[in-house]
Amino acid sequence: MELLKKQPTVKLPAEWFTGDAWADVLHRGEEPSRVRANAVRFSPGARTAWHSHGMGQALYVVEGIALIQSRGGETLEARPGDVVWTPPGEEHWHGAAPDHFMTHIALWETDDVEWLEHVGDAEYGGPRQGTHA
């Protein structure tokens, strides 16, 4: 067992994010492990560009209100304690609601991520489907 050294928080690049988002690497597996885990903090209205993960991605919402959308689907509104799974190759985006900061833990394998175009304001502001009544 070893206590891992905490890495510095990094601001995420404008090529992949609209608005301000920061990440803390929680774990980056070394071969043969492929696991990745980041705590990602989004300012209100911040979001990823459209992207997909070759082996899928799980998002565990820690605080705030998360918005997640798969290409062609409705925007899902997730809250703390919710876990959202995006299957391998599914194009999606995720980010914070316009009036709340949001933090999630992102879990995925390998660095096989395909980054696509930014999410427009019309897509971001579209109808939402809540996870809670």
Coordinates of C-alpha atoms in Angstrom, one line a residue:
M1 CA 0.0 0.0 0.0
E2 CA 1.2 3.5 -0.7
L3 CA -0.2 7.0 -0.1
L4 CA -0.1 8.6 -3.5
K5 CA 1.2 12.2 -3.9
K6 CA -1.5 14.6 -4.8
Q7 CA -1.1 16.2 -8.2
P8 CA -1.7 19.9 -8.7
T9 CA -5.1 21.0 -10.0
V10 CA -5.1 21.8 -13.7
K11 CA -7.4 24.1 -15.7
L12 CA -8.9 22.2 -18.5
P13 CA -8.2 23.4 -22.1
A14 CA -10.5 25.7 -24.1
E15 CA -10.2 23.3 -27.0
W16 CA -12.2 20.7 -25.1
F17 CA -14.3 22.9 -22.7
T18 CA -16.6 25.9 -22.9
G19 CA -16.3 28.0 -19.7
D20 CA -14.0 27.2 -16.8
A21 CA -13.4 23.7 -15.6
W22 CA -10.6 22.2 -13.5
A23 CA -9.4 18.7 -12.8
D24 CA -7.7 16.8 -10.0
V25 CA -6.2 13.5 -11.1
L26 CA -7.3 11.0 -8.4
H27 CA -5.7 7.9 -10.0
R28 CA -4.0 7.1 -13.2
G29 CA -3.3 3.4 -13.4
E30 CA 0.0 2.1 -14.6
E31 CA 0.2 -0.9 -17.0
P32 CA -1.4 -3.3 -16.9
S33 CA -4.1 -1.1 -15.3
R34 CA -5.9 1.3 -17.6
V35 CA -8.1 3.0 -15.0
R36 CA -8.4 6.7 -14.9
A37 CA -10.2 8.8 -12.2
N38 CA -10.5 12.6 -12.1
A39 CA -12.5 15.0 -9.9
V40 CA -13.7 17.6 -12.3
R41 CA -15.1 21.0 -11.2
F42 CA -17.2 23.1 -13.6
S43 CA -18.2 26.7 -13.1
P44 CA -21.9 27.5 -13.8
G45 CA -22.6 27.0 -17.5
A46 CA -19.2 25.3 -18.2
R47 CA -19.3 22.1 -20.2
T48 CA -17.2 19.7 -22.3
A49 CA -17.2 19.6 -26.0
W50 CA -18.9 16.6 -27.7
H51 CA -16.7 13.6 -27.2
S52 CA -16.6 9.8 -26.8
H53 CA -14.6 7.3 -24.9
G54 CA -13.4 4.1 -26.5
M55 CA -14.2 2.0 -23.4
G56 CA -17.1 4.1 -22.0
Q57 CA -17.2 6.5 -19.0
A58 CA -19.0 6.7 -15.6
L59 CA -19.7 10.0 -14.0
Y60 CA -20.5 10.2 -10.2
V61 CA -22.0 13.6 -9.4
V62 CA -20.6 14.9 -6.1
E63 CA -22.1 18.4 -5.9
G64 CA -24.3 20.8 -7.9
I65 CA -26.5 19.9 -10.9
A66 CA -24.9 18.1 -13.8
L67 CA -26.2 18.2 -17.3
I68 CA -25.4 15.2 -19.6
Q69 CA -26.5 14.6 -23.1
S70 CA -25.9 11.8 -25.6
R71 CA -26.0 12.8 -29.3
G72 CA -29.6 13.0 -30.4
G73 CA -31.0 12.5 -26.9
E74 CA -32.5 14.7 -24.3
T75 CA -30.3 16.4 -21.7
L76 CA -30.3 14.5 -18.4
E77 CA -30.2 16.5 -15.2
A78 CA -28.3 14.6 -12.5
R79 CA -27.7 15.4 -8.8
P80 CA -25.3 14.4 -6.1
G81 CA -25.2 10.7 -5.7
D82 CA -26.3 10.0 -9.2
V83 CA -24.1 7.8 -11.5
V84 CA -24.4 8.2 -15.3
W85 CA -22.8 5.6 -17.7
T86 CA -22.0 6.5 -21.3
P87 CA -21.2 3.3 -23.3
P88 CA -18.1 2.9 -25.5
G89 CA -18.1 5.2 -28.5
E90 CA -21.3 7.1 -27.5
E91 CA -20.9 10.8 -28.3
H92 CA -21.9 12.9 -25.4
W93 CA -21.1 16.1 -23.4
H94 CA -21.5 16.9 -19.7
G95 CA -21.2 20.1 -17.6
A96 CA -22.8 22.3 -15.0
A97 CA -26.3 23.9 -15.0
P98 CA -26.2 27.6 -15.8
D99 CA -26.8 28.6 -12.1
H100 CA -24.7 26.1 -10.1
F101 CA -21.2 24.9 -9.8
M102 CA -20.9 21.2 -10.3
T103 CA -18.3 18.5 -9.4
H104 CA -18.2 15.0 -10.6
I105 CA -15.8 12.1 -10.4
A106 CA -15.1 10.8 -14.0
L107 CA -14.0 7.2 -14.3
W108 CA -12.8 5.7 -17.6
E109 CA -10.1 3.4 -19.0
T110 CA -7.3 4.4 -21.3
D111 CA -6.8 7.8 -22.9
D112 CA -8.8 6.8 -26.0
V113 CA -11.0 9.9 -26.1
E114 CA -12.2 11.4 -29.4
W115 CA -12.9 15.2 -29.0
L116 CA -15.4 16.7 -31.4
E117 CA -17.0 20.1 -31.8
H118 CA -18.1 22.4 -29.0
V119 CA -21.7 22.3 -27.6
G120 CA -23.6 25.3 -28.8
D121 CA -25.8 27.4 -26.6
A122 CA -29.0 26.1 -28.2
E123 CA -28.0 22.5 -27.5
Y124 CA -26.9 23.4 -23.9
G125 CA -30.1 25.2 -23.2
G126 CA -32.5 22.6 -24.6
P127 CA -35.1 20.6 -22.7
R128 CA -34.0 18.6 -19.7
Q129 CA -35.1 15.3 -18.2
G130 CA -34.6 15.2 -14.4
T131 CA -33.5 12.2 -12.5
H132 CA -35.6 13.1 -9.4
A133 CA -39.2 14.0 -9.1

